[in-house]
PDB file of C-alpha atoms in Angstrom:
ATOM      1  CA  MET A 103     -29.369  23.538   1.516  1.00  0.00           C
ATOM      2  CA  ASP A 104     -27.820  25.216  -1.847  1.00  0.00           C
ATOM      3  CA  PRO A 105     -23.968  25.546  -0.630  1.00  0.00           C
ATOM      4  CA  SER A 106     -24.006  29.199  -2.534  1.00  0.00           C
ATOM      5  CA  ARG A 107     -26.661  30.412  -0.050  1.00  0.00           C
ATOM      6  CA  SER A 108     -25.276  28.849   3.155  1.00  0.00           C
ATOM      7  CA  PRO A 109     -24.287  31.416   5.282  1.00  0.00           C
ATOM      8  CA  ALA A 110     -20.022  31.949   5.192  1.00  0.00           C
ATOM      9  CA  VAL A 111     -18.033  33.662   7.659  1.00  0.00           C
ATOM     10  CA  ASP A 112     -14.104  34.334   8.678  1.00  0.00           C
ATOM     11  CA  ILE A 113     -12.230  33.575  11.974  1.00  0.00           C
ATOM     12  CA  ALA A 114      -9.841  35.683  12.598  1.00  0.00           C
ATOM     13  CA  ALA A 115      -7.380  36.684  15.838  1.00  0.00           C
ATOM     14  CA  ASP A 116      -4.825  39.126  16.139  1.00  0.00           C
ATOM     15  CA  ALA A 117      -1.346  37.292  16.657  1.00  0.00           C
ATOM     16  CA  GLY A 118       2.488  38.094  16.277  1.00  0.00           C
ATOM     17  CA  GLU A 119       2.359  39.300  19.595  1.00  0.00           C
ATOM     18  CA  SER A 120       4.816  38.256  21.338  1.00  0.00           C
ATOM     19  CA  PHE A 121       8.264  39.836  21.506  1.00  0.00           C
ATOM     20  CA  GLY A 122      11.799  38.260  22.172  1.00  0.00           C
ATOM     21  CA  ARG A 123      11.231  35.192  24.984  1.00  0.00           C
ATOM     22  CA  TYR A 124       8.016  36.080  26.093  1.00  0.00           C
ATOM     23  CA  ALA A 125       5.141  34.232  24.007  1.00  0.00           C
ATOM     24  CA  VAL A 126       1.698  35.609  24.285  1.00  0.00           C
ATOM     25  CA  VAL A 127      -0.300  32.391  23.517  1.00  0.00           C
ATOM     26  CA  ASP A 128       0.377  29.372  21.435  1.00  0.00           C
ATOM     27  CA  GLU A 129      -0.168  30.041  18.102  1.00  0.00           C
ATOM     28  CA  ALA A 130       0.351  26.622  17.029  1.00  0.00           C
ATOM     29  CA  ALA A 131      -2.627  25.645  18.697  1.00  0.00           C
ATOM     30  CA  LEU A 132      -4.654  28.699  17.785  1.00  0.00           C
ATOM     31  CA  PHE A 133      -4.232  28.818  13.940  1.00  0.00           C
ATOM     32  CA  PRO A 134      -5.794  25.862  13.143  1.00  0.00           C
ATOM     33  CA  HIS A 135      -9.166  26.932  13.955  1.00  0.00           C
ATOM     34  CA  LEU A 136      -8.880  30.116  12.569  1.00  0.00           C
ATOM     35  CA  THR A 137      -9.221  31.298   8.924  1.00  0.00           C
ATOM     36  CA  SER A 138      -7.556  34.387   8.704  1.00  0.00           C
ATOM     37  CA  VAL A 139      -4.905  36.191  11.220  1.00  0.00           C
ATOM     38  CA  HIS A 140      -3.906  39.527  12.347  1.00  0.00           C
ATOM     39  CA  LEU A 141      -0.117  40.517  12.840  1.00  0.00           C
ATOM     40  CA  ALA A 142       1.439  42.348  14.703  1.00  0.00           C
ATOM     41  CA  CYS A 143       3.856  45.127  12.953  1.00  0.00           C
ATOM     42  CA  GLY A 144       6.650  45.899  15.512  1.00  0.00           C
ATOM     43  CA  PHE A 145       5.325  48.743  16.820  1.00  0.00           C
ATOM     44  CA  HIS A 146       2.914  47.781  20.093  1.00  0.00           C
ATOM     45  CA  ALA A 147       4.514  44.065  19.931  1.00  0.00           C
ATOM     46  CA  GLY A 148       6.066  41.476  17.549  1.00  0.00           C
ATOM     47  CA  ASP A 149       9.801  41.444  17.029  1.00  0.00           C
ATOM     48  CA  PRO A 150      11.263  40.271  13.187  1.00  0.00           C
ATOM     49  CA  ALA A 151      12.458  37.177  14.454  1.00  0.00           C
ATOM     50  CA  GLY A 152       8.855  36.017  16.262  1.00  0.00           C
ATOM     51  CA  LEU A 153       7.088  37.264  12.970  1.00  0.00           C
ATOM     52  CA  ARG A 154       9.026  35.152  10.933  1.00  0.00           C
ATOM     53  CA  ARG A 155       7.969  31.911  13.215  1.00  0.00           C
ATOM     54  CA  SER A 156       4.612  33.633  13.386  1.00  0.00           C
ATOM     55  CA  ILE A 157       4.262  33.786   9.574  1.00  0.00           C
ATOM     56  CA  ALA A 158       5.537  30.494   9.224  1.00  0.00           C
ATOM     57  CA  THR A 159       3.000  28.723  11.784  1.00  0.00           C
ATOM     58  CA  ALA A 160       0.029  30.930   9.317  1.00  0.00           C
ATOM     59  CA  LEU A 161       0.833  29.635   6.299  1.00  0.00           C
ATOM     60  CA  GLU A 162       1.326  25.923   7.554  1.00  0.00           C
ATOM     61  CA  SER A 163      -2.759  26.337   8.837  1.00  0.00           C
ATOM     62  CA  GLY A 164      -3.278  28.238   5.307  1.00  0.00           C
ATOM     63  CA  LEU A 165      -4.549  31.484   6.861  1.00  0.00           C
ATOM     64  CA  ALA A 166      -5.407  34.783   5.238  1.00  0.00           C
ATOM     65  CA  LEU A 167      -2.203  37.406   6.488  1.00  0.00           C
ATOM     66  CA  GLY A 168      -3.426  40.568   7.567  1.00  0.00           C
ATOM     67  CA  ALA A 169      -1.243  43.267   8.958  1.00  0.00           C
ATOM     68  CA  HIS A 170      -1.794  44.392  12.576  1.00  0.00           C
ATOM     69  CA  PRO A 171      -0.566  47.905  12.848  1.00  0.00           C
ATOM     70  CA  GLY A 172      -0.913  49.876  16.024  1.00  0.00           C
ATOM     71  CA  TYR A 173       0.617  52.854  18.055  1.00  0.00           C
ATOM     72  CA  ARG A 174       4.580  53.586  18.697  1.00  0.00           C
ATOM     73  CA  ASP A 175       4.065  51.860  22.147  1.00  0.00           C
ATOM     74  CA  LEU A 176       5.711  48.893  22.812  1.00  0.00           C
ATOM     75  CA  VAL A 177       5.474  49.276  26.895  1.00  0.00           C
ATOM     76  CA  GLY A 178       1.847  49.919  26.916  1.00  0.00           C
ATOM     77  CA  PHE A 179       0.865  46.962  24.199  1.00  0.00           C
ATOM     78  CA  GLY A 180      -0.420  49.663  21.461  1.00  0.00           C
ATOM     79  CA  ARG A 181      -3.137  50.216  24.258  1.00  0.00           C
ATOM     80  CA  ARG A 182      -2.571  53.872  25.116  1.00  0.00           C
ATOM     81  CA  HIS A 183      -4.200  56.390  23.120  1.00  0.00           C
ATOM     82  CA  MET A 184      -1.406  58.818  21.530  1.00  0.00           C
ATOM     83  CA  SER A 185      -1.878  62.364  20.134  1.00  0.00           C
ATOM     84  CA  VAL A 186      -0.080  62.001  16.806  1.00  0.00           C
ATOM     85  CA  SER A 187      -0.306  64.209  13.806  1.00  0.00           C
ATOM     86  CA  THR A 188      -2.206  63.245  10.398  1.00  0.00           C
ATOM     87  CA  ASP A 189       1.567  62.757   8.522  1.00  0.00           C
ATOM     88  CA  GLU A 190       2.938  60.942  11.818  1.00  0.00           C
ATOM     89  CA  LEU A 191       0.108  58.665  11.332  1.00  0.00           C
ATOM     90  CA  PHE A 192       0.247  57.778   7.612  1.00  0.00           C
ATOM     91  CA  ALA A 193       4.236  57.581   8.161  1.00  0.00           C
ATOM     92  CA  ASP A 194       4.097  55.203  10.724  1.00  0.00           C
ATOM     93  CA  VAL A 195       1.028  53.473   8.744  1.00  0.00           C
ATOM     94  CA  VAL A 196       2.939  52.866   5.739  1.00  0.00           C
ATOM     95  CA  TYR A 197       6.628  51.701   7.646  1.00  0.00           C
ATOM     96  CA  GLN A 198       4.483  48.805   9.812  1.00  0.00           C
ATOM     97  CA  LEU A 199       2.740  47.658   6.495  1.00  0.00           C
ATOM     98  CA  GLY A 200       5.806  47.728   4.501  1.00  0.00           C
ATOM     99  CA  ALA A 201       7.873  45.902   7.587  1.00  0.00           C
ATOM    100  CA  LEU A 202       5.393  43.118   7.633  1.00  0.00           C
ATOM    101  CA  SER A 203       5.131  42.809   4.067  1.00  0.00           C
ATOM    102  CA  ALA A 204       8.347  42.256   3.421  1.00  0.00           C
ATOM    103  CA  LEU A 205       8.551  39.267   5.988  1.00  0.00           C
ATOM    104  CA  VAL A 206       5.643  37.703   4.509  1.00  0.00           C
ATOM    105  CA  ALA A 207       7.076  38.574   0.452  1.00  0.00           C
ATOM    106  CA  VAL A 208      10.409  36.422   1.836  1.00  0.00           C
ATOM    107  CA  ALA A 209       7.762  33.425   3.110  1.00  0.00           C
ATOM    108  CA  GLY A 210       6.624  33.263  -0.366  1.00  0.00           C
ATOM    109  CA  ALA A 211       3.028  35.074   0.324  1.00  0.00           C
ATOM    110  CA  ARG A 212       1.613  38.285   0.421  1.00  0.00           C
ATOM    111  CA  LEU A 213      -0.626  40.532   2.666  1.00  0.00           C
ATOM    112  CA  SER A 214      -4.609  39.907   2.513  1.00  0.00           C
ATOM    113  CA  HIS A 215      -5.645  42.950   4.453  1.00  0.00           C
ATOM    114  CA  VAL A 216      -5.105  45.709   7.135  1.00  0.00           C
ATOM    115  CA  LYS A 217      -7.072  46.222  10.398  1.00  0.00           C
ATOM    116  CA  ALA A 218      -6.087  48.834  13.100  1.00  0.00           C
ATOM    117  CA  HIS A 219      -4.716  47.284  16.679  1.00  0.00           C
ATOM    118  CA  GLY A 220      -5.782  48.582  20.293  1.00  0.00           C
ATOM    119  CA  ALA A 221      -5.991  52.122  20.920  1.00  0.00           C
ATOM    120  CA  LEU A 222      -5.579  52.973  17.216  1.00  0.00           C
ATOM    121  CA  HIS A 223      -8.679  51.200  16.420  1.00  0.00           C
ATOM    122  CA  THR A 224     -10.787  52.624  18.894  1.00  0.00           C
ATOM    123  CA  ASP A 225      -9.488  55.995  17.966  1.00  0.00           C
ATOM    124  CA  LEU A 226     -10.125  55.414  14.679  1.00  0.00           C
ATOM    125  CA  HIS A 227     -13.483  55.092  15.024  1.00  0.00           C
ATOM    126  CA  GLY A 228     -13.676  58.549  16.770  1.00  0.00           C
ATOM    127  CA  ASN A 229     -11.313  60.532  14.813  1.00  0.00           C
ATOM    128  CA  GLU A 230     -12.174  61.002  11.108  1.00  0.00           C
ATOM    129  CA  ARG A 231      -9.126  62.659  10.658  1.00  0.00           C
ATOM    130  CA  LEU A 232      -7.280  59.869  11.757  1.00  0.00           C
ATOM    131  CA  ALA A 233      -9.613  57.624   9.704  1.00  0.00           C
ATOM    132  CA  ASP A 234      -9.510  59.366   6.656  1.00  0.00           C
ATOM    133  CA  ALA A 235      -4.811  59.345   7.419  1.00  0.00           C
ATOM    134  CA  PHE A 236      -5.368  55.796   8.004  1.00  0.00           C
ATOM    135  CA  ALA A 237      -7.115  54.719   4.951  1.00  0.00           C
ATOM    136  CA  ARG A 238      -5.184  57.121   2.902  1.00  0.00           C
ATOM    137  CA  ALA A 239      -1.485  55.135   4.153  1.00  0.00           C
ATOM    138  CA  VAL A 240      -3.416  51.867   3.189  1.00  0.00           C
ATOM    139  CA  ALA A 241      -4.628  52.974  -0.205  1.00  0.00           C
ATOM    140  CA  ALA A 242      -0.904  54.618  -1.060  1.00  0.00           C
ATOM    141  CA  PHE A 243       0.598  51.130   0.228  1.00  0.00           C
ATOM    142  CA  ASP A 244      -1.575  48.525  -2.076  1.00  0.00           C
ATOM    143  CA  GLN A 245      -5.025  50.022  -2.691  1.00  0.00           C
ATOM    144  CA  ARG A 246      -6.339  46.447  -3.031  1.00  0.00           C
ATOM    145  CA  LEU A 247      -5.835  45.323   1.005  1.00  0.00           C
ATOM    146  CA  PRO A 248      -9.296  45.257   2.290  1.00  0.00           C
ATOM    147  CA  VAL A 249      -9.365  47.205   5.541  1.00  0.00           C
ATOM    148  CA  VAL A 250     -10.957  45.414   8.380  1.00  0.00           C
ATOM    149  CA  MET A 251     -13.634  47.967  10.722  1.00  0.00           C
ATOM    150  CA  LEU A 252     -16.002  47.485  13.502  1.00  0.00           C
ATOM    151  CA  ALA A 253     -19.531  46.591  12.270  1.00  0.00           C
ATOM    152  CA  GLY A 254     -22.635  48.385  13.828  1.00  0.00           C
ATOM    153  CA  PRO A 255     -23.357  52.160  13.390  1.00  0.00           C
ATOM    154  CA  GLY A 256     -20.031  52.995  16.061  1.00  0.00           C
ATOM    155  CA  GLY A 257     -17.874  52.052  12.884  1.00  0.00           C
ATOM    156  CA  GLU A 258     -20.082  53.810  10.602  1.00  0.00           C
ATOM    157  CA  MET A 259     -17.573  57.278  10.501  1.00  0.00           C
ATOM    158  CA  ALA A 260     -14.568  54.650  10.042  1.00  0.00           C
ATOM    159  CA  ARG A 261     -15.947  52.721   7.221  1.00  0.00           C
ATOM    160  CA  SER A 262     -16.987  56.049   5.232  1.00  0.00           C
ATOM    161  CA  ALA A 263     -13.778  57.564   5.538  1.00  0.00           C
ATOM    162  CA  VAL A 264     -12.140  54.325   4.051  1.00  0.00           C
ATOM    163  CA  GLU A 265     -14.110  53.941   1.508  1.00  0.00           C
ATOM    164  CA  ARG A 266     -14.017  57.528   0.264  1.00  0.00           C
ATOM    165  CA  VAL A 267     -10.638  56.539  -0.435  1.00  0.00           C
ATOM    166  CA  GLY A 268     -11.582  53.456  -2.605  1.00  0.00           C
ATOM    167  CA  VAL A 269     -10.302  50.873  -0.723  1.00  0.00           C
ATOM    168  CA  ARG A 270     -13.635  47.762   0.119  1.00  0.00           C
ATOM    169  CA  VAL A 271     -14.169  48.064   4.288  1.00  0.00           C
ATOM    170  CA  VAL A 272     -14.892  44.032   6.018  1.00  0.00           C
ATOM    171  CA  THR A 273     -17.204  44.334   8.923  1.00  0.00           C
ATOM    172  CA  GLU A 274     -15.860  42.864  12.119  1.00  0.00           C
ATOM    173  CA  ALA A 275     -17.794  41.399  15.085  1.00  0.00           C
ATOM    174  CA  PHE A 276     -16.783  40.434  18.391  1.00  0.00           C
ATOM    175  CA  PRO A 277     -18.435  37.233  19.695  1.00  0.00           C
ATOM    176  CA  ASP A 278     -16.373  37.429  23.212  1.00  0.00           C
ATOM    177  CA  ARG A 279     -17.804  41.125  23.795  1.00  0.00           C
ATOM    178  CA  ALA A 280     -21.043  41.988  24.760  1.00  0.00           C
ATOM    179  CA  TYR A 281     -22.862  44.603  22.728  1.00  0.00           C
ATOM    180  CA  LEU A 282     -25.393  47.479  23.796  1.00  0.00           C
ATOM    181  CA  SER A 283     -28.852  47.908  22.346  1.00  0.00           C
ATOM    182  CA  SER A 284     -27.264  50.000  20.368  1.00  0.00           C
ATOM    183  CA  GLY A 285     -25.079  47.790  18.532  1.00  0.00           C
ATOM    184  CA  GLU A 286     -22.130  48.987  19.650  1.00  0.00           C
ATOM    185  CA  LEU A 287     -19.805  47.628  21.764  1.00  0.00           C
ATOM    186  CA  ALA A 288     -19.994  47.620  25.735  1.00  0.00           C
ATOM    187  CA  PRO A 289     -17.123  49.673  27.171  1.00  0.00           C
ATOM    188  CA  ARG A 290     -14.856  47.213  28.796  1.00  0.00           C
ATOM    189  CA  SER A 291     -15.620  49.513  31.880  1.00  0.00           C
ATOM    190  CA  MET A 292     -19.127  47.835  31.989  1.00  0.00           C
ATOM    191  CA  ALA A 293     -19.174  44.621  34.164  1.00  0.00           C
ATOM    192  CA  GLY A 294     -20.122  41.480  31.475  1.00  0.00           C
ATOM    193  CA  ALA A 295     -18.433  43.253  28.693  1.00  0.00           C
ATOM    194  CA  THR A 296     -16.044  40.661  28.330  1.00  0.00           C
ATOM    195  CA  ILE A 297     -17.039  37.028  27.787  1.00  0.00           C
ATOM    196  CA  SER A 298     -14.470  34.121  28.477  1.00  0.00           C
ATOM    197  CA  ASP A 299     -17.002  31.226  28.442  1.00  0.00           C
ATOM    198  CA  PRO A 300     -16.557  29.050  25.136  1.00  0.00           C
ATOM    199  CA  GLU A 301     -19.977  27.753  24.703  1.00  0.00           C
ATOM    200  CA  ALA A 302     -21.513  31.185  25.514  1.00  0.00           C
ATOM    201  CA  VAL A 303     -18.665  32.676  23.043  1.00  0.00           C
ATOM    202  CA  ALA A 304     -19.540  30.000  20.426  1.00  0.00           C
ATOM    203  CA  ALA A 305     -23.157  30.166  20.428  1.00  0.00           C
ATOM    204  CA  ARG A 306     -23.018  34.512  20.150  1.00  0.00           C
ATOM    205  CA  ALA A 307     -20.722  33.540  16.700  1.00  0.00           C
ATOM    206  CA  VAL A 308     -23.374  31.158  15.374  1.00  0.00           C
ATOM    207  CA  ALA A 309     -25.870  33.816  15.862  1.00  0.00           C
ATOM    208  CA  PHE A 310     -23.780  36.280  14.590  1.00  0.00           C
ATOM    209  CA  ALA A 311     -23.123  34.411  11.207  1.00  0.00           C
ATOM    210  CA  THR A 312     -26.621  33.313  10.511  1.00  0.00           C
ATOM    211  CA  GLY A 313     -28.716  36.786  11.715  1.00  0.00           C
ATOM    212  CA  GLU A 314     -29.921  35.836  14.769  1.00  0.00           C
ATOM    213  CA  PRO A 315     -30.175  38.791  17.708  1.00  0.00           C
ATOM    214  CA  VAL A 316     -28.810  38.324  21.152  1.00  0.00           C
ATOM    215  CA  ALA A 317     -29.091  39.782  24.616  1.00  0.00           C
ATOM    216  CA  ALA A 318     -27.572  43.432  24.842  1.00  0.00           C
ATOM    217  CA  LEU A 319     -25.929  44.176  28.006  1.00  0.00           C
ATOM    218  CA  ASP A 320     -28.130  47.345  28.758  1.00  0.00           C
ATOM    219  CA  GLY A 321     -30.743  45.104  28.412  1.00  0.00           C
ATOM    220  CA  GLY A 322     -33.111  43.609  25.131  1.00  0.00           C
ATOM    221  CA  GLU A 323     -31.564  42.660  22.361  1.00  0.00           C
ATOM    222  CA  VAL A 324     -28.853  43.711  19.342  1.00  0.00           C
ATOM    223  CA  LEU A 325     -28.360  42.198  15.699  1.00  0.00           C
ATOM    224  CA  VAL A 326     -25.282  42.195  14.513  1.00  0.00           C
ATOM    225  CA  THR A 327     -23.607  41.075  11.686  1.00  0.00           C
ATOM    226  CA  ALA A 328     -20.378  41.107   9.927  1.00  0.00           C
ATOM    227  CA  GLN A 329     -17.683  39.902   7.322  1.00  0.00           C
ATOM    228  CA  THR A 330     -15.131  38.614  10.159  1.00  0.00           C
ATOM    229  CA  LEU A 331     -15.693  37.373  13.769  1.00  0.00           C
ATOM    230  CA  CYS A 332     -12.665  38.528  16.116  1.00  0.00           C
ATOM    231  CA  VAL A 333     -11.443  36.102  18.932  1.00  0.00           C
ATOM    232  CA  HIS A 334      -9.104  37.729  21.047  1.00  0.00           C
ATOM    233  CA  GLY A 335      -5.744  35.660  21.194  1.00  0.00           C
ATOM    234  CA  ASP A 336      -4.312  37.230  23.832  1.00  0.00           C
ATOM    235  CA  GLY A 337      -5.314  34.700  26.673  1.00  0.00           C
ATOM    236  CA  PRO A 338      -4.394  31.496  27.780  1.00  0.00           C
ATOM    237  CA  GLY A 339      -7.709  30.374  27.160  1.00  0.00           C
ATOM    238  CA  ALA A 340      -7.854  31.478  23.534  1.00  0.00           C
ATOM    239  CA  PRO A 341      -7.046  28.661  21.508  1.00  0.00           C
ATOM    240  CA  ALA A 342     -10.260  26.523  22.744  1.00  0.00           C
ATOM    241  CA  VAL A 343     -12.503  29.600  22.509  1.00  0.00           C
ATOM    242  CA  ALA A 344     -11.421  29.733  18.939  1.00  0.00           C
ATOM    243  CA  ALA A 345     -12.149  25.694  18.333  1.00  0.00           C
ATOM    244  CA  ALA A 346     -15.411  25.789  20.622  1.00  0.00           C
ATOM    245  CA  VAL A 347     -16.507  29.080  17.659  1.00  0.00           C
ATOM    246  CA  ARG A 348     -15.326  27.030  14.849  1.00  0.00           C
ATOM    247  CA  SER A 349     -16.734  23.964  16.063  1.00  0.00           C
ATOM    248  CA  ALA A 350     -20.412  25.405  16.584  1.00  0.00           C
ATOM    249  CA  LEU A 351     -20.226  27.537  12.969  1.00  0.00           C
ATOM    250  CA  GLU A 352     -19.786  24.307  11.091  1.00  0.00           C
ATOM    251  CA  ALA A 353     -22.149  22.421  13.437  1.00  0.00           C
ATOM    252  CA  ALA A 354     -24.567  25.185  12.580  1.00  0.00           C
ATOM    253  CA  GLY A 355     -23.737  24.752   8.528  1.00  0.00           C
ATOM    254  CA  VAL A 356     -22.074  27.876   8.275  1.00  0.00           C
ATOM    255  CA  ALA A 357     -19.116  28.005   6.026  1.00  0.00           C
ATOM    256  CA  VAL A 358     -16.147  28.995   7.454  1.00  0.00           C
ATOM    257  CA  ARG A 359     -13.241  30.543   5.333  1.00  0.00           C
ATOM    258  CA  PRO A 360     -11.586  34.033   4.901  1.00  0.00           C
ATOM    259  CA  PHE A 361     -13.539  37.030   3.635  1.00  0.00           C
TER     260      PHE A 361
END
């Protein structure tokens, strides 16, 4: 196969989410299997000293460093939906990007992308006002930073809002989450919406990267394609899942590299 025509995909995970003495995942075990990382910015998780350690570990593994801003919600890990004004969201996003960018800069690196976290990520895909404010905040901070958005019909509105302000979109899929036949993510409330078996997640990652359909949770099949695959990093099994995903992709002839 011509290497220039072989499929390629990025493998990423959310990280930098430990706080004080409390560690979410063994990042030294997780990071070698990734090509990019989405780092918390202190609002939903992460503290400055811990983030410095996460940044250093990520750079040792040669990862592209992305910002992972969320709602101001340490208690709820950024997974609680909040009512915020347009101006508040704009300022909060710029503030978080600035804080993480400073820590990355003193480590001799720079941010490569932005991805919203948790409830904010969900809300951006359902609320055009919030999506526009988020996109404008990223563009005002650094228009060169691409924004990672959900692939498929569930992300269409948010992707359009980001592109309207001149920011590049990178599409994302989740091999450890089930999809509906419509191409949308299955709600977590549905049985089987999350997948934890490393081999099953790896098989889905290969299908996403090579353009093959997978079984839809509500019946039939669904085709999901994306530029980056996110493995949820907030569980003890995350390193094993990421290792299985990378091994399966490489065995299938898929080039694994940052987008």
